[in-house]
Each structure stands twice: as structure tokens, then as C-alpha cells.
XYZ file of N, CA and C in Angstrom:
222
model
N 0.849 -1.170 0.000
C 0.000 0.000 0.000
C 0.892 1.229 0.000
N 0.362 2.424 -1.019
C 1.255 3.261 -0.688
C 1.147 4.430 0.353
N 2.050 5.165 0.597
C 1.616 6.141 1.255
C 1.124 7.034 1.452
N 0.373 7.159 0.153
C -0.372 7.940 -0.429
C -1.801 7.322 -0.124
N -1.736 6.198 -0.193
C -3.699 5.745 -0.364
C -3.500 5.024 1.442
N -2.832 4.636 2.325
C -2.682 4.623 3.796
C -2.630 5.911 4.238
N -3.193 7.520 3.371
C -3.341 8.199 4.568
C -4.662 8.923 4.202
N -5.345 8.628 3.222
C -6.225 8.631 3.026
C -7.650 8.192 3.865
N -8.423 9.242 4.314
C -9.716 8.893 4.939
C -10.564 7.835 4.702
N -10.864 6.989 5.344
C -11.852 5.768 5.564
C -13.253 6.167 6.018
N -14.508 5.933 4.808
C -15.647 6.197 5.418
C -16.292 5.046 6.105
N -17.349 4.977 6.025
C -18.539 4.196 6.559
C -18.662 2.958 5.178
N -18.602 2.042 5.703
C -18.445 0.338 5.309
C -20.226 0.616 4.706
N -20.899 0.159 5.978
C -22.417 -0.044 5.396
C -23.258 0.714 6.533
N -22.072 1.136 7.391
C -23.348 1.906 8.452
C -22.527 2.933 9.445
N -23.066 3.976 9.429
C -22.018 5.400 10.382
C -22.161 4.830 11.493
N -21.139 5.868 12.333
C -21.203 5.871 13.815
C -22.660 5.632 14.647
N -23.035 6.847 14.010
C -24.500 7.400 14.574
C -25.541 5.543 14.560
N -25.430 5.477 13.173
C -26.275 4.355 12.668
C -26.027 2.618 13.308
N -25.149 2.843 13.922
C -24.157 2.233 15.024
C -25.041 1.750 16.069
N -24.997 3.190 16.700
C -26.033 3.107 18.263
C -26.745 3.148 18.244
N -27.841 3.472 16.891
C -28.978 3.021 16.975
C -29.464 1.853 16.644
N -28.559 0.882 15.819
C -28.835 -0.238 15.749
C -28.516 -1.246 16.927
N -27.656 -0.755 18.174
C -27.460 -1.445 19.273
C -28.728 -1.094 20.509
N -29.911 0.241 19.546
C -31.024 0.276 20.571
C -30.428 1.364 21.680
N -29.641 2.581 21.481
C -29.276 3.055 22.239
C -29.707 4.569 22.473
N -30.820 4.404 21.203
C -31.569 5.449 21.073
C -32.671 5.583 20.563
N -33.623 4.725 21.052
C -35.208 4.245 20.921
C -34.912 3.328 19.758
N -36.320 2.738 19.886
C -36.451 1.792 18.697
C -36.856 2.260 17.774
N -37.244 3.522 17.366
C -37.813 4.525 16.258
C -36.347 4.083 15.350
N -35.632 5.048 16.089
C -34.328 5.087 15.376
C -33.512 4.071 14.704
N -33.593 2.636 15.835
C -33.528 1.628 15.366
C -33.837 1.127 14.166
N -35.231 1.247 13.658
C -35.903 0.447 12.971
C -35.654 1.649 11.455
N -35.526 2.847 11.763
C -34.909 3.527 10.777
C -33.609 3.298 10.214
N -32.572 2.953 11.138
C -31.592 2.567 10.386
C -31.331 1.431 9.822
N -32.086 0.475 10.549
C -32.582 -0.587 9.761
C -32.440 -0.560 8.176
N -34.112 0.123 8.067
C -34.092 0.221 6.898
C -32.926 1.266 5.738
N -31.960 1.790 6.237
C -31.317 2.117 5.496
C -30.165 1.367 5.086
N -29.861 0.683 6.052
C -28.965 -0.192 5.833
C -29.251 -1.002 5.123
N -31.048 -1.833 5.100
C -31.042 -2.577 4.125
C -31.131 -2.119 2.499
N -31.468 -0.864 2.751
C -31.161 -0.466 1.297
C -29.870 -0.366 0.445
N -29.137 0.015 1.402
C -27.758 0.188 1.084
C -27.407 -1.131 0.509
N -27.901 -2.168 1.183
C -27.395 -3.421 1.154
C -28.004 -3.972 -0.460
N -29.139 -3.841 -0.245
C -29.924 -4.265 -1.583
C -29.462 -3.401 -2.948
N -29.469 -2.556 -2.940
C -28.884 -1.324 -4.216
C -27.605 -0.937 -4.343
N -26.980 -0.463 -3.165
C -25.480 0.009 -3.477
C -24.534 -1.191 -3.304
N -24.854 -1.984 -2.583
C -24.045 -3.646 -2.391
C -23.766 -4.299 -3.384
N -25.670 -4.380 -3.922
C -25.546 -5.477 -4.942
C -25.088 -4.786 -6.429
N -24.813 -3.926 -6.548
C -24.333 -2.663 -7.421
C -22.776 -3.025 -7.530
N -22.456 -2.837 -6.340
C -20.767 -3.295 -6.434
C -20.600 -4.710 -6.493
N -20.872 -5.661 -6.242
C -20.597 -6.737 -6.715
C -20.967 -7.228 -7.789
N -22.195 -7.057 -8.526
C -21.412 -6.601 -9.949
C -20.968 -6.322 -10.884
N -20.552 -5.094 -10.210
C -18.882 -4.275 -11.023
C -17.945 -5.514 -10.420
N -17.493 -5.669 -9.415
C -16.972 -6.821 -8.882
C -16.520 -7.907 -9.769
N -17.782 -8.561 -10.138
C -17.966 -9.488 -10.665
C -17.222 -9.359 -11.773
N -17.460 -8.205 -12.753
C -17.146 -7.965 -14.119
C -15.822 -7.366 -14.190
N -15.340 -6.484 -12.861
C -13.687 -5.596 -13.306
C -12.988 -6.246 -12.562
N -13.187 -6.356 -11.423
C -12.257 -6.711 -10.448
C -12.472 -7.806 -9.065
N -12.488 -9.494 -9.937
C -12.822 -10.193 -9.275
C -12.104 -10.474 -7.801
N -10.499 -10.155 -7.951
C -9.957 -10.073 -6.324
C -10.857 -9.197 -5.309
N -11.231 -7.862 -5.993
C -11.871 -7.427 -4.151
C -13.681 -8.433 -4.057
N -13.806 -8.908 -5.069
C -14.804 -9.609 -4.674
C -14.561 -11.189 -4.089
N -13.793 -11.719 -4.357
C -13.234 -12.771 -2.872
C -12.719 -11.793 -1.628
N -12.327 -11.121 -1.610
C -12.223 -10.316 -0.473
C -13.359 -9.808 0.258
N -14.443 -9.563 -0.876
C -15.672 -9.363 0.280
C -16.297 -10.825 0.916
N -16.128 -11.585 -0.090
C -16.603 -12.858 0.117
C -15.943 -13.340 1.464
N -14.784 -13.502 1.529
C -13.669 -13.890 2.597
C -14.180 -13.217 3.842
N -14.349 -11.709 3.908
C -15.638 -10.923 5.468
C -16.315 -11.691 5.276
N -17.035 -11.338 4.532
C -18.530 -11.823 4.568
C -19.011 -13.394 4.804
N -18.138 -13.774 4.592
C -18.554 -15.362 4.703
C -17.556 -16.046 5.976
N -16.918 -15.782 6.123
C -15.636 -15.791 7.572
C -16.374 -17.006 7.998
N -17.018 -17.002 8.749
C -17.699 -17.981 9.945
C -18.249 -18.836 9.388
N -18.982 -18.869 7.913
C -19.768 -19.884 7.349
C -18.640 -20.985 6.839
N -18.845 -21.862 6.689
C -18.064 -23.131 6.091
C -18.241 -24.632 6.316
């Protein structure tokens, strides 16, 4: 990696800080069930969006998501 793209800012994977504690219920279940649903959108549209591009440009980061994503299953 260079040192150029290691100092570069890291956003939000599939869910912010904020979207965090409310999914641990730490700020009503309103909120909860709102981020819920954003996350599952994210998941359904911008997810399945990148995988694939994935699929089609760049099959290494897609074993790499596979490899998270699937960790525990086997």
C-alpha cells in the first residue's frame, strides 16, 4: 500500500457511527428500525451494485468481500 492511499480517509463500510447506536437500541427503537431500513437499502442497491462491477472488473476485491462476509460460514 502506498503512502499515499494509507493516509487517506476511511468512510462508513455499510453503516455510520450514529447508525451504530442506533442499531445497538441506544436510542429508541424509532431510530432503530430507521436505520434498519437504510442499511437494508444500502445493502440491496449500493451492495448489490458493487458486486457486480466486482464481478465484471475486479474479481480479487470480490473474494475479499466474500472472505468478510462469509468468515464464519463453512
Amino acid at each position: 500500500m502506498s503512502s499515499q492511499s494509507a493516509g487517506m480517509a476511511t468512510g462508513r463500510a455499510l453503516t455510520t457511527e450514529a447508525e451504530r447506536e442506533y442499531l445497538r437500541g441506544e436510542h429508541g427503537d424509532q431510530r432503530m428500525y430507521e436505520a434498519r431500513s437504510r442499511v437494508k437499502s444500502r445493502i440491496n442497491e449500493q451492495l448489490a451494485g458493487d458486486v457486480e462491477l466486482f464481478e465484471n472488473e475486479a474479481p480479487e476485491l470480490l473474494e475479499e468481500l466474500r472472505q468478510v462476509v462469509c468468515e464464519d460460514q463453512g
